[in-house]
Coordinates of C-alpha atoms in Angstrom, one line a residue:
M1028 CA -13.1 -6.3 11.8
Q1029 CA -10.8 -3.4 12.2
R1030 CA -7.8 -5.7 12.9
S1031 CA -8.7 -7.9 9.9
G1032 CA -8.8 -4.8 7.6
R1033 CA -5.5 -3.6 9.0
K1034 CA -3.9 -6.9 8.3
K1035 CA -5.0 -6.9 4.7
R1036 CA -3.7 -3.4 4.1
H1037 CA -0.3 -4.4 5.7
W1038 CA 0.6 -7.2 3.3
V1039 CA -0.6 -5.6 0.1
R1040 CA 2.2 -3.1 0.4
W1041 CA 4.9 -4.7 -1.7
T1042 CA 3.2 -7.4 -3.8
I1043 CA 3.5 -5.6 -7.2
L1044 CA 7.2 -5.3 -6.9
A1045 CA 7.7 -8.6 -8.7
L1046 CA 6.5 -7.1 -12.0
V1047 CA 9.6 -4.9 -11.9
A1048 CA 11.6 -8.1 -12.2
I1049 CA 9.5 -9.2 -15.2
I1050 CA 10.4 -6.0 -17.0
L1051 CA 14.1 -6.2 -16.1
I1052 CA 14.6 -9.8 -17.3
S1053 CA 12.2 -9.8 -20.3
G1054 CA 15.1 -9.7 -22.8
G1055 CA 16.5 -13.0 -21.4
I1056 CA 13.1 -14.6 -21.0
F1057 CA 12.3 -14.2 -24.7
V1058 CA 15.2 -16.6 -25.4
Y1059 CA 13.1 -19.3 -23.8
H1060 CA 10.4 -19.0 -26.4
I1061 CA 7.6 -17.8 -24.2
Y1062 CA 7.0 -14.6 -26.1
H1063 CA 3.3 -15.2 -26.6
V1064 CA 2.7 -16.0 -22.9
T1065 CA 4.2 -12.6 -22.0
E1066 CA 2.3 -10.8 -24.7
T1067 CA -1.0 -12.3 -23.7
S1068 CA -0.5 -11.4 -20.0
F1069 CA 0.8 -7.9 -20.7
N1070 CA -2.2 -7.2 -22.9
K1071 CA -4.5 -8.1 -19.9
M1072 CA -2.5 -5.9 -17.5
Y1073 CA -2.0 -2.9 -19.8
A1074 CA -3.9 0.3 -18.8
T1075 CA -2.9 3.8 -19.8
N1076 CA -5.8 5.6 -18.0
G1077 CA -5.9 8.1 -20.8
Q1078 CA -2.2 9.0 -20.6
T1079 CA 0.4 8.7 -23.4
P1080 CA 3.1 6.2 -22.4
S1081 CA 6.6 7.3 -22.1
T1082 CA 9.0 6.1 -24.8
A1083 CA 12.0 5.9 -22.4
I1084 CA 12.2 2.1 -22.6
K1085 CA 11.8 2.0 -26.3
K1086 CA 14.7 4.4 -26.7
G1087 CA 16.9 2.6 -24.2
R1088 CA 17.1 5.6 -21.8
P1089 CA 17.1 5.5 -18.0
F1090 CA 13.5 5.4 -16.7
S1091 CA 11.4 5.6 -13.6
V1092 CA 8.5 3.4 -12.4
L1093 CA 6.1 4.3 -9.7
I1094 CA 5.2 1.1 -7.8
L1095 CA 1.9 1.1 -6.0
G1096 CA 0.5 -1.6 -3.7
V1097 CA -3.2 -0.7 -3.5
D1098 CA -5.7 -1.5 -0.8
T1099 CA -8.6 -2.7 -3.0
G1100 CA -9.7 -6.1 -1.8
A1101 CA -9.9 -9.2 -3.9
D1102 CA -11.9 -10.0 -7.0
G1103 CA -9.4 -8.3 -9.3
R1104 CA -10.6 -4.8 -8.4
I1105 CA -7.6 -2.5 -8.6
D1106 CA -9.0 0.7 -10.1
K1107 CA -9.5 2.4 -6.7
G1108 CA -8.1 2.2 -3.2
N1109 CA -5.3 3.7 -1.1
S1110 CA -1.8 3.0 -2.3
D1111 CA -0.1 1.8 0.9
T1112 CA 3.1 0.8 -0.9
L1113 CA 4.8 3.8 -2.6
M1114 CA 8.1 3.2 -4.3
V1115 CA 9.9 4.9 -7.1
A1116 CA 12.3 2.6 -9.0
T1117 CA 15.0 4.0 -11.3
V1118 CA 16.5 1.8 -14.0
N1119 CA 19.7 3.0 -15.7
P1120 CA 21.0 0.9 -18.6
Q1121 CA 24.3 2.8 -18.6
T1122 CA 25.2 2.2 -15.0
H1123 CA 23.3 -1.1 -14.9
K1124 CA 21.8 0.0 -11.6
T1125 CA 18.2 -0.4 -10.4
I1126 CA 17.4 1.6 -7.2
L1127 CA 14.2 1.2 -5.3
H1128 CA 13.3 4.4 -3.4
S1129 CA 10.6 3.9 -0.7
I1130 CA 8.4 6.8 0.2
P1131 CA 6.4 6.7 3.5
R1132 CA 2.7 6.4 2.7
D1133 CA 1.8 9.0 5.4
T1134 CA 3.9 11.7 3.8
L1135 CA 2.1 15.0 3.6
A1136 CA 1.8 15.9 -0.1
E1137 CA -0.1 18.0 -2.6
M1138 CA -2.8 16.2 -4.6
V1139 CA -1.7 17.3 -8.0
G1140 CA -4.7 17.4 -10.4
D1141 CA -7.3 18.0 -7.8
N1142 CA -9.7 20.9 -8.5
K1143 CA -8.7 22.6 -5.2
R1144 CA -5.5 23.2 -3.3
N1145 CA -5.4 20.0 -1.4
M1146 CA -2.8 18.4 1.0
Q1147 CA -3.3 14.8 2.0
K1148 CA -1.4 11.8 3.0
L1149 CA 0.4 10.6 -0.1
N1150 CA -1.4 7.3 -0.3
A1151 CA -4.7 9.1 -0.9
A1152 CA -3.6 10.3 -4.4
Y1153 CA -4.4 6.9 -6.1
N1154 CA -7.8 6.8 -4.4
L1155 CA -8.7 10.3 -5.4
G1156 CA -7.4 10.3 -9.0
G1157 CA -6.0 6.9 -9.9
S1158 CA -2.6 6.3 -11.4
K1159 CA -2.7 9.7 -13.1
M1160 CA -2.9 11.7 -9.9
A1161 CA -0.5 9.4 -8.1
K1162 CA 2.1 9.8 -10.8
A1163 CA 1.6 13.6 -10.9
S1164 CA 1.7 14.0 -7.1
I1165 CA 4.8 12.0 -6.5
S1166 CA 6.5 13.6 -9.6
K1167 CA 5.9 17.0 -8.0
L1168 CA 6.9 15.8 -4.5
V1169 CA 10.4 14.5 -5.5
G1170 CA 11.0 16.6 -8.6
I1171 CA 11.4 14.0 -11.3
P1172 CA 9.3 12.8 -14.3
I1173 CA 7.5 9.5 -13.6
D1174 CA 7.7 7.5 -16.8
Y1175 CA 5.5 4.5 -15.8
Y1176 CA 3.4 3.0 -13.1
L1177 CA 2.7 -0.5 -11.7
T1178 CA -0.2 -1.4 -9.4
M1179 CA -1.3 -4.6 -7.8
N1180 CA -4.1 -5.5 -5.4
M1181 CA -3.9 -7.7 -2.4
G1182 CA -5.1 -10.8 -4.2
G1183 CA -1.9 -11.8 -5.9
L1184 CA 1.0 -12.0 -3.4
E1185 CA 0.7 -15.5 -2.0
T1186 CA 0.0 -17.0 -5.4
M1187 CA 2.9 -15.1 -6.9
V1188 CA 5.5 -16.2 -4.4
N1189 CA 4.3 -19.8 -4.6
A1190 CA 4.4 -19.6 -8.4
V1191 CA 8.2 -19.0 -8.3
G1192 CA 8.7 -21.7 -5.7
G1193 CA 9.1 -19.5 -2.7
V1194 CA 11.8 -17.0 -1.9
T1195 CA 14.9 -16.9 0.3
V1196 CA 15.4 -14.0 2.7
T1197 CA 17.5 -13.1 5.7
S1198 CA 15.7 -11.8 8.8
D1199 CA 17.6 -9.7 11.3
L1200 CA 15.1 -10.4 14.1
T1201 CA 12.8 -13.1 15.4
F1202 CA 9.1 -12.3 15.5
T1203 CA 5.6 -13.9 15.4
F1204 CA 2.8 -12.4 13.4
N1205 CA -0.5 -13.9 12.3
N1206 CA 0.4 -17.1 14.2
I1207 CA 3.5 -17.6 12.0
T1208 CA 7.0 -17.3 13.5
I1209 CA 9.9 -16.0 11.5
K1210 CA 13.2 -16.6 13.2
K1211 CA 16.4 -14.5 12.9
G1212 CA 18.6 -15.9 10.1
T1213 CA 18.2 -17.0 6.5
H1214 CA 15.1 -18.9 5.5
H1215 CA 13.3 -20.2 2.4
L1216 CA 9.7 -18.9 2.7
N1217 CA 6.5 -20.0 0.9
G1218 CA 3.8 -17.5 -0.1
K1219 CA 2.0 -17.5 3.3
E1220 CA 5.2 -17.1 5.2
T1221 CA 6.4 -14.3 2.9
L1222 CA 3.2 -12.4 3.7
T1223 CA 4.1 -12.5 7.4
Y1224 CA 7.7 -11.4 6.7
A1225 CA 6.5 -8.4 4.6
R1226 CA 3.6 -7.4 6.8
M1227 CA 4.9 -7.1 10.3
R1228 CA 5.6 -3.6 11.6
Y1229 CA 4.9 -3.2 15.3
D1230 CA 7.6 -5.6 16.5
D1231 CA 10.2 -4.0 14.3
P1232 CA 12.3 -1.4 16.2
K1233 CA 12.5 0.6 12.9
G1234 CA 8.7 0.5 12.5
D1235 CA 7.4 1.1 9.0
Y1236 CA 10.9 1.9 7.8
G1237 CA 12.0 -1.6 8.8
R1238 CA 9.1 -3.0 7.0
Q1239 CA 10.1 -1.1 3.9
L1240 CA 13.5 -2.7 4.0
R1241 CA 12.0 -6.2 4.2
Q1242 CA 9.7 -5.4 1.3
Q1243 CA 12.7 -4.3 -0.8
A1244 CA 14.5 -7.5 0.2
V1245 CA 11.7 -9.6 -1.1
I1246 CA 11.7 -8.0 -4.6
R1247 CA 15.5 -8.7 -4.8
A1248 CA 14.8 -12.3 -3.8
V1249 CA 12.1 -12.7 -6.4
T1250 CA 14.3 -11.2 -9.1
K1251 CA 17.1 -13.6 -8.1
K1252 CA 14.7 -16.6 -8.4
L1253 CA 13.4 -15.5 -11.7
I1254 CA 16.7 -15.2 -13.4
S1255 CA 17.7 -18.7 -12.3
T1256 CA 16.9 -21.7 -14.6
N1257 CA 14.3 -23.0 -12.1
G1258 CA 12.7 -19.5 -11.9
L1259 CA 12.3 -19.3 -15.7
S1260 CA 10.6 -22.7 -15.7
R1261 CA 7.9 -21.2 -13.5
Y1262 CA 7.5 -18.1 -15.6
Q1263 CA 4.2 -19.0 -17.2
K1264 CA 2.6 -19.8 -13.8
L1265 CA 3.8 -16.5 -12.4
M1266 CA 2.4 -14.5 -15.3
K1267 CA -1.0 -16.2 -14.9
A1268 CA -0.9 -15.2 -11.2
L1269 CA -0.2 -11.6 -12.1
E1270 CA -2.8 -11.1 -14.8
P1271 CA -5.9 -10.4 -12.7
N1272 CA -4.0 -8.4 -10.1
V1273 CA -1.7 -6.1 -11.9
R1274 CA -2.1 -3.0 -14.1
T1275 CA 0.7 -1.1 -15.8
D1276 CA 1.2 1.5 -18.6
V1277 CA 4.4 -0.2 -19.8
P1278 CA 3.7 -1.1 -23.4
F1279 CA 4.5 -4.7 -24.3
K1280 CA 6.1 -3.6 -27.6
Y1281 CA 8.6 -1.5 -25.6
I1282 CA 9.5 -4.5 -23.6
V1283 CA 10.2 -6.4 -26.8
T1284 CA 12.4 -3.6 -28.4
G1285 CA 14.1 -2.4 -25.2
G1286 CA 14.3 -5.4 -22.9
L1287 CA 17.8 -6.5 -23.8
K1288 CA 19.2 -3.1 -23.0
Y1289 CA 18.2 -3.6 -19.3
W1290 CA 19.2 -7.2 -18.8
Q1291 CA 22.1 -6.5 -16.4
N1292 CA 19.9 -4.3 -14.2
A1293 CA 18.2 -7.4 -12.8
T1294 CA 21.3 -8.4 -10.9
N1295 CA 22.2 -5.0 -9.5
I1296 CA 19.3 -3.8 -7.3
S1297 CA 19.8 -1.6 -4.3
S1298 CA 17.4 0.2 -1.9
K1299 CA 17.0 3.7 -0.5
Q1300 CA 14.3 5.4 1.7
L1301 CA 12.9 8.9 1.9
Q1302 CA 13.1 9.6 5.7
G1303 CA 10.3 11.7 7.2
S1304 CA 9.6 13.3 10.6
D1305 CA 6.6 12.6 12.8
A1306 CA 4.0 15.4 12.8
W1307 CA 0.5 15.9 14.1
I1308 CA -2.0 17.8 11.8
N1309 CA -5.6 18.2 12.8
G1310 CA -5.3 15.4 15.3
S1311 CA -3.9 12.9 12.8
S1312 CA -0.3 11.5 12.5
Y1313 CA 1.7 12.4 9.3
Q1314 CA 5.2 12.1 8.0
I1315 CA 6.8 15.4 7.0
A1316 CA 9.5 15.2 4.4
T1317 CA 12.0 18.0 5.2
T1318 CA 13.2 20.2 2.5
A1319 CA 16.7 18.8 3.0
A1320 CA 15.4 15.2 2.8
L1321 CA 13.4 15.9 -0.3
T1322 CA 16.3 17.6 -2.1
K1323 CA 18.6 14.7 -1.2
T1324 CA 16.1 12.1 -2.6
S1325 CA 15.3 14.2 -5.6
N1326 CA 18.9 14.6 -6.6
A1327 CA 19.6 10.9 -6.1
L1328 CA 16.8 10.1 -8.4
R1329 CA 17.8 12.7 -10.9
R1330 CA 21.3 11.4 -10.9
E1331 CA 20.1 7.9 -11.9
L1332 CA 17.9 9.4 -14.6
Q1333 CA 20.8 11.4 -15.9
L1334 CA 19.1 14.7 -15.1
P1335 CA 20.9 17.8 -13.6
A1336 CA 20.6 18.5 -9.9
K1337 CA 18.1 21.1 -8.8
Q1338 CA 16.6 22.7 -5.7
I1339 CA 13.1 21.3 -4.8
D1340 CA 10.4 24.0 -4.9
N1341 CA 6.9 22.8 -4.3
E1342 CA 4.0 23.1 -1.9
E1343 CA 5.8 20.9 0.7
T1344 CA 8.9 23.0 0.8
R1345 CA 6.9 26.2 1.0
L1346 CA 5.0 24.8 4.0
N1347 CA 8.3 23.7 5.6
A1348 CA 9.5 27.2 5.4
L1349 CA 6.4 28.4 7.2
N1350 CA 7.0 25.9 10.1
P1351 CA 10.5 26.9 11.2
T1352 CA 10.1 25.4 14.8
F1353 CA 9.0 22.0 13.6
D1354 CA 11.6 19.3 14.0
G1355 CA 9.6 16.1 14.5
K1356 CA 11.1 15.6 18.0
N1357 CA 10.8 18.6 20.3
S1358 CA 8.0 20.0 18.2
Q1359 CA 5.6 17.8 16.2
L1360 CA 2.9 20.3 15.6
Y1361 CA 2.7 21.3 11.9
N1362 CA 0.6 24.1 10.6
T1363 CA -0.9 23.8 7.1
F1364 CA -2.4 27.3 7.2
G1365 CA -6.0 26.4 6.3
L1366 CA -5.2 23.8 3.6
D1367 CA -7.5 20.8 3.4
T1368 CA -5.6 18.0 5.3
V1369 CA -8.6 15.8 6.4
Y1370 CA -7.8 12.2 5.7
Y1371 CA -9.7 8.9 5.5
T1372 CA -10.3 7.6 9.0
E1373 CA -9.8 3.9 7.9
N1374 CA -6.2 4.7 7.1
T1375 CA -5.0 6.1 10.4
Y1376 CA -3.6 2.9 11.8

């Protein structure tokens, strides 16, 4: 049972990334007269969770999207669960760049909005306080405003990939996972094979960071497929696959008014990672984002959002200053000085 639950959590990590492609190519999609299909689907996926949506897309400004792959099970239940994919996408209509920034799920972070001073693994934020706490916690961690969010549960990945006719990816290693072998080289994968490609971690020399790179490769492949003629012909089927599994606070009316401004971003997608250091806290394994790494990631994000650079100052950087001997290699003990850092035992894999 433990292994089965672990597998489910592994492959949910990147599934909602395809919706980013939907946002980026919407302007072109409307030319193909499927406006009402898109509107109907977005109305079913739209959930503000009591927050006022950003107007960044409406105004044609650079914007950020927090992408959450949530561990919630099937049956369309995506209101609670641990967000085991954490990615901030920045979309800049002036530079025509879309950059996906992966953040390790085990990163120690403050749970912003909790009623006590609480440090947890970052993927607990969605479970504790939904998209509102997840947006606030990651905003504080990396020092940028988070304009929108996207979540998807584990139920939609295989259907989604099959809906676009599969994806083509290039694997830099050969591995077998869940009785499916992915060989080194370029391959066209169906939904089930894509799950394997995106889920595997333990046979990757780069571990979870290698898996993040494969997840990012898949969203680029899905985007490429969607902007092709064949991909657009499958659009209605894809939207139906996303409806029960996705929630977002991107208003459909903003997609209509702003979609054309971001059209070129769909063909210029790159990837970055926040690199953490291994740490042990209260007997559990964490990732610690050093102050230097946080500042580098923050300023890269801020540059894409056309915000001035700044020095990160938050609970994480203050704790880093109180742990001068920690380096993640020679010393992996990290002191949180009495803060609550107890984490859910089912997520310590």
